[in-house]
Tab-separated table of C-alpha atoms in Angstrom:
chain	number	residue	atom	x	y	z
A	3	MET	CA	-4.064	34.997	-7.901
A	4	LYS	CA	-4.924	37.237	-4.962
A	5	LEU	CA	-4.717	34.306	-2.571
A	6	ARG	CA	-1.294	33.316	-3.853
A	7	ILE	CA	0.036	36.850	-3.676
A	8	LYS	CA	-1.200	37.136	-0.124
A	9	LEU	CA	0.429	33.895	0.950
A	10	LEU	CA	3.749	34.252	-0.805
A	11	SER	CA	6.230	35.654	1.651
A	12	ALA	CA	8.473	38.625	1.185
A	13	THR	CA	11.329	36.170	0.817
A	14	ALA	CA	9.720	34.344	-2.098
A	15	ILE	CA	8.627	37.535	-3.819
A	16	CYS	CA	12.108	38.933	-3.425
A	17	ALA	CA	13.523	35.708	-4.841
A	18	ALA	CA	11.317	36.010	-7.902
A	19	THR	CA	12.466	39.560	-8.486
A	20	THR	CA	16.118	38.647	-8.060
A	21	ALA	CA	15.996	35.526	-10.152
A	22	GLY	CA	14.094	36.933	-13.078
A	23	ALA	CA	13.345	34.240	-15.631
A	24	VAL	CA	15.343	31.104	-14.861
A	25	ASP	CA	15.466	27.629	-16.350
A	26	LEU	CA	15.317	24.936	-13.664
A	27	GLU	CA	15.830	21.273	-14.458
A	28	VAL	CA	13.562	19.192	-12.237
A	29	MET	CA	14.191	15.449	-11.986
A	30	HIS	CA	11.449	13.010	-10.979
A	31	TRP	CA	10.131	9.522	-11.763
A	32	TRP	CA	6.505	10.404	-12.500
A	33	THR	CA	6.085	8.890	-15.950
A	34	SER	CA	2.806	6.949	-15.930
A	35	GLY	CA	-0.207	8.630	-17.517
A	36	GLY	CA	-1.690	9.820	-14.233
A	37	GLU	CA	1.676	10.863	-12.814
A	38	ALA	CA	2.642	12.824	-15.933
A	39	ASN	CA	-0.692	14.613	-15.808
A	40	ALA	CA	-0.058	15.546	-12.178
A	41	VAL	CA	3.508	16.802	-12.554
A	42	ALA	CA	2.326	18.916	-15.489
A	43	LYS	CA	0.400	20.972	-12.931
A	44	PHE	CA	3.697	21.942	-11.320
A	45	ALA	CA	5.250	22.742	-14.685
A	46	GLU	CA	2.278	24.876	-15.734
A	47	ALA	CA	2.344	26.858	-12.506
A	48	TRP	CA	6.095	27.432	-12.772
A	49	THR	CA	5.834	28.502	-16.406
A	50	ALA	CA	3.084	30.958	-15.435
A	51	THR	CA	5.633	32.799	-13.270
A	52	GLY	CA	7.738	33.519	-16.370
A	53	ASN	CA	10.275	30.808	-15.567
A	54	THR	CA	11.011	27.578	-17.440
A	55	TRP	CA	10.477	24.061	-16.133
A	56	VAL	CA	13.001	21.713	-17.756
A	57	ASP	CA	11.483	18.295	-17.254
A	58	GLY	CA	13.926	15.575	-16.208
A	59	ALA	CA	11.606	12.585	-15.983
A	60	ILE	CA	13.253	9.177	-15.503
A	61	ALA	CA	11.206	6.090	-16.297
A	62	GLY	CA	11.325	3.004	-14.132
A	63	GLY	CA	10.288	4.312	-10.731
A	64	GLY	CA	12.262	5.447	-7.722
A	65	ASP	CA	14.627	2.484	-7.567
A	66	THR	CA	15.838	3.343	-11.073
A	67	ALA	CA	15.735	7.124	-10.737
A	68	ARG	CA	17.349	7.692	-7.353
A	69	PRO	CA	20.806	6.358	-8.292
A	70	VAL	CA	20.790	8.502	-11.453
A	71	MET	CA	19.903	11.614	-9.463
A	72	VAL	CA	22.543	10.935	-6.808
A	73	SER	CA	25.160	10.294	-9.489
A	74	ARG	CA	24.376	13.638	-11.115
A	75	ILE	CA	24.676	15.448	-7.789
A	76	ILE	CA	27.906	13.916	-6.545
A	77	GLY	CA	29.337	14.065	-10.058
A	78	GLY	CA	29.098	17.863	-10.091
A	79	ASP	CA	26.235	18.136	-12.599
A	80	PRO	CA	23.218	18.520	-10.312
A	81	PRO	CA	19.688	19.347	-11.424
A	82	ALA	CA	18.028	22.359	-9.850
A	83	ALA	CA	15.532	20.150	-8.009
A	84	PHE	CA	14.741	16.487	-7.600
A	85	GLN	CA	11.981	14.335	-6.145
A	86	PHE	CA	12.577	11.866	-3.338
A	87	ASN	CA	10.113	10.194	-0.991
A	88	HIS	CA	9.565	11.375	2.551
A	89	GLY	CA	11.944	9.544	4.818
A	90	ARG	CA	15.668	8.931	5.042
A	91	GLN	CA	16.622	8.710	1.364
A	92	ALA	CA	18.518	12.025	1.299
A	93	GLU	CA	20.399	11.684	4.601
A	94	GLU	CA	23.827	11.126	3.071
A	95	LEU	CA	23.442	14.017	0.615
A	96	ILE	CA	22.515	16.344	3.475
A	97	GLU	CA	25.422	15.126	5.600
A	98	ALA	CA	27.760	15.781	2.667
A	99	GLY	CA	26.572	19.393	2.473
A	100	LEU	CA	25.264	19.029	-1.082
A	101	LEU	CA	21.688	20.235	-0.579
A	102	LEU	CA	20.270	23.731	-0.227
A	103	ASP	CA	19.026	24.792	3.202
A	104	LEU	CA	15.387	25.898	2.837
A	105	THR	CA	14.839	26.989	6.429
A	106	ASP	CA	14.423	30.658	5.493
A	107	VAL	CA	11.728	29.779	2.944
A	108	ALA	CA	9.954	27.467	5.385
A	109	GLU	CA	9.915	30.090	8.107
A	110	ALA	CA	8.778	32.893	5.835
A	111	GLU	CA	6.004	30.725	4.353
A	112	GLY	CA	4.892	29.397	7.734
A	113	TRP	CA	5.305	25.741	6.799
A	114	ALA	CA	5.369	24.726	10.457
A	115	ASP	CA	1.805	26.027	10.803
A	116	ILE	CA	0.341	24.629	7.580
A	117	VAL	CA	2.054	21.271	6.944
A	118	ASN	CA	-0.157	18.508	8.310
A	119	PRO	CA	0.831	16.071	9.679
A	120	SER	CA	3.913	17.708	11.134
A	121	SER	CA	5.879	14.489	10.641
A	122	LEU	CA	6.203	15.387	6.939
A	123	LEU	CA	8.166	18.520	7.771
A	124	ASP	CA	10.076	16.597	10.440
A	125	ALA	CA	11.215	14.225	7.687
A	126	CYS	CA	12.724	17.231	5.886
A	127	THR	CA	14.497	18.460	9.011
A	128	VAL	CA	18.045	17.589	10.021
A	129	ASP	CA	19.703	19.238	13.018
A	130	GLY	CA	16.958	21.852	13.103
A	131	ARG	CA	17.377	22.875	9.459
A	132	ILE	CA	14.859	22.171	6.667
A	133	TYR	CA	16.146	20.684	3.431
A	134	CYS	CA	13.071	19.768	1.413
A	135	ALA	CA	9.606	20.894	0.397
A	136	PRO	CA	6.959	18.214	1.055
A	137	VAL	CA	4.335	18.298	-1.686
A	138	ASN	CA	1.843	15.541	-0.940
A	139	ILE	CA	0.656	12.834	1.394
A	140	HIS	CA	0.641	9.417	-0.157
A	141	SER	CA	-0.427	6.310	1.684
A	142	TRP	CA	0.301	2.730	0.740
A	143	GLN	CA	-2.664	1.532	2.784
A	144	TRP	CA	-5.202	0.968	0.011
A	145	MET	CA	-6.763	-1.820	-1.964
A	146	TRP	CA	-8.510	-0.909	-5.226
A	147	LEU	CA	-11.245	-3.135	-6.585
A	148	SER	CA	-12.960	-3.423	-9.968
A	149	ASN	CA	-16.698	-3.286	-9.412
A	150	ALA	CA	-17.365	-4.741	-12.879
A	151	ALA	CA	-15.017	-7.686	-12.320
A	152	TYR	CA	-17.002	-8.730	-9.289
A	153	GLU	CA	-20.325	-8.074	-10.986
A	154	ASN	CA	-19.262	-10.175	-13.981
A	155	ALA	CA	-18.272	-12.988	-11.625
A	156	GLY	CA	-21.613	-12.747	-9.830
A	157	LEU	CA	-19.979	-11.653	-6.588
A	158	ALA	CA	-20.449	-8.812	-4.152
A	159	VAL	CA	-17.537	-6.370	-3.961
A	160	PRO	CA	-15.532	-7.250	-0.830
A	161	THR	CA	-15.356	-4.778	2.034
A	162	THR	CA	-12.382	-6.368	3.843
A	163	TRP	CA	-9.242	-8.338	3.019
A	164	THR	CA	-10.841	-11.377	4.641
A	165	GLU	CA	-13.813	-11.173	2.266
A	166	PHE	CA	-11.446	-10.626	-0.663
A	167	ALA	CA	-9.419	-13.734	0.173
A	168	GLU	CA	-12.636	-15.741	0.418
A	169	SER	CA	-13.784	-14.452	-2.983
A	170	ALA	CA	-10.486	-15.159	-4.785
A	171	PRO	CA	-11.266	-18.766	-5.845
A	172	ALA	CA	-14.578	-17.708	-7.402
A	173	LEU	CA	-12.832	-14.947	-9.338
A	174	GLN	CA	-10.314	-17.464	-10.651
A	175	GLU	CA	-13.120	-19.806	-11.688
A	176	ALA	CA	-14.586	-16.878	-13.660
A	177	GLY	CA	-11.282	-16.501	-15.534
A	178	LEU	CA	-10.154	-13.401	-13.638
A	179	THR	CA	-6.940	-12.671	-11.736
A	180	PRO	CA	-7.911	-11.896	-8.134
A	181	LEU	CA	-4.876	-9.782	-7.219
A	182	ALA	CA	-2.948	-7.685	-9.737
A	183	MET	CA	0.740	-7.505	-8.826
A	184	GLY	CA	3.599	-6.011	-10.837
A	185	GLY	CA	7.038	-7.544	-10.988
A	186	GLN	CA	9.111	-4.870	-9.265
A	187	SER	CA	10.405	-5.764	-5.801
A	188	TRP	CA	9.137	-2.595	-4.129
A	189	GLN	CA	5.607	-3.596	-5.086
A	190	GLN	CA	5.774	-6.930	-3.279
A	191	ASN	CA	7.405	-5.498	-0.169
A	192	GLY	CA	5.009	-2.558	-0.205
A	193	ALA	CA	1.998	-4.862	-0.378
A	194	PHE	CA	3.402	-6.892	2.499
A	195	GLY	CA	3.741	-3.715	4.562
A	196	VAL	CA	0.085	-2.892	3.918
A	197	MET	CA	-0.975	-6.367	4.985
A	198	ALA	CA	1.229	-6.139	8.085
A	199	LEU	CA	-0.429	-2.958	9.334
A	200	ALA	CA	-3.917	-4.216	8.457
A	201	LEU	CA	-3.614	-7.771	9.788
A	202	ALA	CA	-1.021	-7.539	12.583
A	203	GLY	CA	-2.230	-4.179	13.868
A	204	GLU	CA	-0.635	-0.835	14.604
A	205	GLU	CA	1.141	-1.860	17.807
A	206	ALA	CA	2.917	-4.815	16.216
A	207	TRP	CA	3.676	-2.851	13.042
A	208	LEU	CA	5.304	-0.033	15.028
A	209	SER	CA	7.228	-2.531	17.118
A	210	VAL	CA	8.791	-3.970	13.980
A	211	ASN	CA	9.349	-0.834	11.898
A	212	ARG	CA	9.965	1.832	14.529
A	213	ASP	CA	11.466	-0.235	17.341
A	214	LYS	CA	13.236	-2.834	15.153
A	215	ASN	CA	11.887	-5.609	17.381
A	216	ALA	CA	12.779	-8.905	15.722
A	217	GLU	CA	10.878	-10.868	18.366
A	218	THR	CA	7.645	-9.258	17.181
A	219	VAL	CA	8.403	-10.462	13.654
A	220	MET	CA	8.445	-13.999	15.009
A	221	GLY	CA	5.299	-13.493	17.084
A	222	PRO	CA	1.741	-14.634	16.294
A	223	GLU	CA	0.585	-11.292	14.856
A	224	TYR	CA	3.237	-11.338	12.134
A	225	THR	CA	2.913	-15.089	11.604
A	226	ARG	CA	-0.638	-14.376	10.448
A	227	VAL	CA	0.682	-11.804	7.960
A	228	PHE	CA	3.355	-14.045	6.464
A	229	GLU	CA	0.838	-16.852	6.027
A	230	ALA	CA	-1.688	-14.511	4.392
A	231	PHE	CA	0.993	-13.078	2.106
A	232	GLY	CA	2.032	-16.592	1.147
A	233	ALA	CA	-1.554	-17.461	0.249
A	234	ALA	CA	-1.832	-14.230	-1.762
A	235	ARG	CA	0.903	-15.400	-4.128
A	236	GLU	CA	-1.599	-17.735	-5.757
A	237	PHE	CA	-4.074	-14.872	-6.215
A	238	SER	CA	-1.839	-13.215	-8.826
A	239	ASP	CA	-1.511	-16.209	-11.145
A	240	GLY	CA	-2.337	-15.375	-14.741
A	241	LEU	CA	-1.082	-11.795	-14.804
A	242	ASN	CA	2.468	-11.139	-15.962
A	243	VAL	CA	3.251	-7.413	-15.834
A	244	GLN	CA	6.206	-5.434	-14.542
A	245	ASP	CA	5.150	-1.877	-13.746
A	246	TRP	CA	2.668	-0.927	-11.048
A	247	ASN	CA	0.481	1.052	-13.448
A	248	GLN	CA	0.194	-2.010	-15.697
A	249	ALA	CA	-1.231	-3.865	-12.711
A	250	THR	CA	-3.587	-0.945	-12.075
A	251	ALA	CA	-4.667	-1.152	-15.722
A	252	ALA	CA	-5.771	-4.745	-15.157
A	253	VAL	CA	-8.165	-3.490	-12.469
A	254	ILE	CA	-9.313	-0.628	-14.709
A	255	ASN	CA	-9.900	-3.064	-17.579
A	256	ASP	CA	-11.822	-5.406	-15.241
A	257	THR	CA	-9.528	-8.391	-15.855
A	258	ALA	CA	-8.295	-8.341	-12.246
A	259	GLY	CA	-10.353	-8.075	-9.109
A	260	ALA	CA	-8.081	-5.918	-6.992
A	261	GLN	CA	-4.672	-4.376	-6.425
A	262	ILE	CA	-2.853	-3.371	-3.252
A	263	MET	CA	-1.210	-0.083	-4.178
A	264	GLY	CA	-0.796	3.423	-2.828
A	265	ASP	CA	-3.272	6.164	-3.558
A	266	TRP	CA	-1.220	7.300	-6.562
A	267	ALA	CA	-3.198	4.603	-8.380
A	268	GLN	CA	-6.110	7.042	-8.398
A	269	GLY	CA	-4.316	9.126	-10.999
A	270	GLU	CA	-4.559	6.161	-13.371
A	271	PHE	CA	-8.251	5.641	-12.636
A	272	ALA	CA	-8.884	9.334	-13.277
A	273	MET	CA	-7.009	9.307	-16.590
A	274	ALA	CA	-9.134	6.342	-17.671
A	275	GLY	CA	-12.334	8.198	-16.824
A	276	GLU	CA	-13.176	5.839	-13.973
A	277	VAL	CA	-15.458	7.125	-11.197
A	278	ALA	CA	-14.823	6.190	-7.578
A	279	GLY	CA	-17.768	4.352	-6.055
A	280	GLU	CA	-19.172	3.477	-9.469
A	281	ASP	CA	-16.403	1.891	-11.512
A	282	TYR	CA	-14.039	1.074	-8.671
A	283	SER	CA	-14.079	0.770	-4.914
A	284	CYS	CA	-11.359	1.503	-2.379
A	285	LEU	CA	-10.508	-0.008	0.988
A	286	PRO	CA	-8.166	1.977	3.250
A	287	GLY	CA	-6.385	-0.355	5.630
A	288	LEU	CA	-7.645	-3.224	3.459
A	289	GLY	CA	-11.002	-2.630	5.144
A	290	GLU	CA	-9.571	-4.243	8.289
A	291	VAL	CA	-8.311	-1.132	10.094
A	292	ALA	CA	-9.262	2.519	9.625
A	293	ILE	CA	-5.739	3.864	9.277
A	294	LEU	CA	-3.313	5.350	6.763
A	295	ASP	CA	0.431	5.718	6.750
A	296	THR	CA	1.614	9.176	5.742
A	297	GLY	CA	4.374	8.971	3.209
A	298	GLY	CA	4.640	10.894	-0.005
A	299	ASP	CA	7.009	12.997	-2.031
A	300	ALA	CA	9.251	15.959	-1.396
A	301	PHE	CA	11.543	18.086	-3.528
A	302	TYR	CA	15.163	18.728	-2.625
A	303	PHE	CA	17.381	21.363	-4.197
A	304	PRO	CA	21.101	20.725	-4.780
A	305	LYS	CA	23.408	23.615	-3.986
A	306	GLN	CA	24.294	25.703	-7.038
A	307	ASP	CA	27.115	28.166	-7.535
A	308	ASP	CA	24.741	30.713	-9.037
A	309	PRO	CA	22.752	33.245	-6.977
A	310	GLU	CA	20.026	33.523	-9.620
A	311	ILE	CA	19.502	29.765	-9.738
A	312	GLU	CA	19.416	29.597	-5.934
A	313	ALA	CA	16.828	32.371	-5.824
A	314	GLY	CA	14.785	30.473	-8.413
A	315	GLN	CA	15.056	27.283	-6.381
A	316	LYS	CA	13.620	29.040	-3.348
A	317	GLU	CA	10.846	30.570	-5.401
A	318	LEU	CA	9.958	27.124	-6.742
A	319	ALA	CA	10.005	25.620	-3.235
A	320	ALA	CA	7.520	28.243	-2.059
A	321	MET	CA	5.315	27.756	-5.108
A	322	LEU	CA	5.072	23.985	-4.615
A	323	LEU	CA	3.238	24.557	-1.325
A	324	SER	CA	1.030	27.435	-2.498
A	325	PRO	CA	-2.707	26.698	-2.070
A	326	GLU	CA	-3.816	26.504	-5.685
A	327	VAL	CA	-0.800	24.430	-6.724
A	328	GLN	CA	-1.426	22.030	-3.853
A	329	VAL	CA	-5.029	21.594	-4.961
A	330	SER	CA	-4.338	21.177	-8.692
A	331	PHE	CA	-1.406	18.788	-8.255
A	332	ASN	CA	-2.905	16.561	-5.574
A	333	SER	CA	-6.297	16.406	-7.257
A	334	ALA	CA	-4.559	15.003	-10.333
A	335	LYS	CA	-2.138	12.780	-8.420
A	336	GLY	CA	-4.713	11.094	-6.192
A	337	SER	CA	-2.777	12.156	-3.111
A	338	LEU	CA	-3.714	14.411	-0.207
A	339	PRO	CA	-2.321	17.951	0.122
A	340	VAL	CA	0.260	18.713	2.790
A	341	ARG	CA	-1.602	21.913	3.614
A	342	GLY	CA	-4.421	21.611	6.091
A	343	ASP	CA	-6.067	24.855	4.951
A	344	VAL	CA	-7.104	24.171	1.340
A	345	ASP	CA	-10.593	23.511	-0.009
A	346	LEU	CA	-11.046	19.995	-1.385
A	347	THR	CA	-14.819	19.726	-1.228
A	348	SER	CA	-14.987	18.488	-4.821
A	349	VAL	CA	-12.765	15.420	-4.343
A	350	ASN	CA	-14.062	11.896	-4.980
A	351	GLU	CA	-15.226	9.529	-2.270
A	352	CYS	CA	-11.926	7.656	-1.991
A	353	THR	CA	-9.933	10.848	-1.466
A	354	GLN	CA	-12.590	11.949	1.025
A	355	LYS	CA	-12.080	8.727	2.976
A	356	GLY	CA	-8.399	9.592	3.193
A	357	LEU	CA	-9.108	13.164	4.274
A	358	ASP	CA	-11.458	11.919	6.992
A	359	LEU	CA	-8.849	9.524	8.352
A	360	LEU	CA	-6.265	12.308	8.302
A	361	ALA	CA	-8.615	14.718	10.065
A	362	ASN	CA	-9.399	12.143	12.751
A	363	GLY	CA	-5.735	11.398	13.367
A	364	ASN	CA	-6.017	7.793	12.167
A	365	ILE	CA	-2.483	7.828	10.799
A	366	VAL	CA	0.965	6.421	11.372
A	367	PRO	CA	4.264	7.580	9.864
A	368	ASN	CA	5.372	5.900	6.666
A	369	GLY	CA	7.542	2.857	7.279
A	370	GLU	CA	10.343	4.318	5.171
A	371	SER	CA	10.747	7.100	7.744
A	372	PHE	CA	11.898	4.464	10.240
A	373	LEU	CA	14.109	2.270	8.073
A	374	ALA	CA	17.397	3.053	6.363
A	375	PRO	CA	17.502	2.693	2.571
A	376	ASP	CA	19.794	-0.343	2.845
A	377	THR	CA	17.300	-2.107	5.107
A	378	ILE	CA	14.447	-1.335	2.716
A	379	SER	CA	16.508	-2.704	-0.171
A	380	GLN	CA	17.147	-5.938	1.727
A	381	LEU	CA	13.449	-6.330	2.527
A	382	ASN	CA	12.511	-5.601	-1.095
A	383	ASP	CA	14.850	-8.343	-2.286
A	384	LEU	CA	13.597	-10.822	0.301
A	385	MET	CA	9.897	-10.293	-0.300
A	386	THR	CA	10.176	-10.442	-4.088
A	387	GLU	CA	12.167	-13.673	-3.760
A	388	PHE	CA	9.400	-15.085	-1.582
A	389	TRP	CA	6.662	-13.893	-3.926
A	390	ASN	CA	8.329	-15.540	-6.915
A	391	THR	CA	9.428	-18.754	-5.179
A	392	PRO	CA	6.403	-20.932	-4.394
A	393	ALA	CA	8.602	-23.507	-2.653
A	394	MET	CA	9.743	-20.918	-0.092
A	395	THR	CA	7.566	-21.252	2.996
A	396	ALA	CA	6.055	-18.525	5.129
A	397	ALA	CA	8.119	-19.742	8.081
A	398	GLU	CA	11.351	-19.461	6.079
A	399	VAL	CA	10.737	-15.889	4.949
A	400	GLN	CA	9.593	-14.935	8.441
A	401	GLU	CA	12.935	-16.066	9.880
A	402	GLN	CA	14.924	-14.141	7.271
A	403	TYR	CA	12.762	-11.052	7.718
A	404	SER	CA	13.433	-11.206	11.443
A	405	ASP	CA	17.194	-11.336	10.841
A	406	ILE	CA	17.049	-8.203	8.663
A	407	ILE	CA	15.017	-6.283	11.265
A	408	ALA	CA	17.387	-7.404	14.038
A	409	SER	CA	20.331	-5.750	12.236
A	410	ALA	CA	18.411	-2.735	10.916
A	411	GLU	CA	19.577	0.802	11.590
């Protein structure tokens, strides 16, 4: 506790004194086993302050939860806090003046000095004011592999996407699904984004996502990605699941060889008692490039007409970035902490790979920080249509993808 007391600013301490014991409803979409275990770390820490965490979990993931949260806010019945991803998802709420300005908390807590990479705090900043508390660094750029699945098939565990693609037919002959893929559209588009960065390279990926260059989409680097993604459709035959964690379970249960999914999948492996390097392997950048994108989650706080609630909101914002909360939450979540000054020497080898890449600066911003929500929705719809329509060719989806990027904001 001494460390937390030292780091909590006068503002946060004052907020705690003013607020007393408050009940704060916190909305989020962390409902899988690993996610629920992680968010419980926040709830436990908040309860330990004498306050009450009113859990507002919404099943179904962000695409289901975000509209519910926005409806509550604009309908005049806002929660005290809600989870969104880093990026542009809250722009309209900020522009409408519906969210609490956290700049005083951020300045008092020194977030500008401790949040690493700084792009995470930049994603919370609009017109020089800070509107959210970033709580973790998640990266999509991972492939998770079942060591036992490969051993049972008499195969070596792949170390690159190329090796994985070459091994896929042998896995299928052994009665295994090479690539576990859930049915939600964000999973297909997310996997495509991972393959784009790994196979087309950083320069081409930035040209498309940051610069909205439709010509790059039609170029040879991205042609390779669309063709590889088209071939990958056949790798998922035999597995019919909807949620991402169900696909992760297929890897955990050794019925699937691999899954492309963000590092939040590690929470599921941990809950199942799986050990990184023994039961499962991990390939950042699909083993093709040593790079991560830095996305993740942040909490926003709707404005409330109650000084005690507002004081409690600011106390909670400060607590979410406190050292011990950062360690306990991110260790359970499988993500990296946003603080660059916490001790994570006990993390597993996959998390250590991520920390090493972060420390070496082998990172790019998350693609969602460049693209408007409407553009992401269009790409989600397109890539899930392609994934589920074998007759649709790589050239056809490439052309449509290019059109969306050409008109992207």
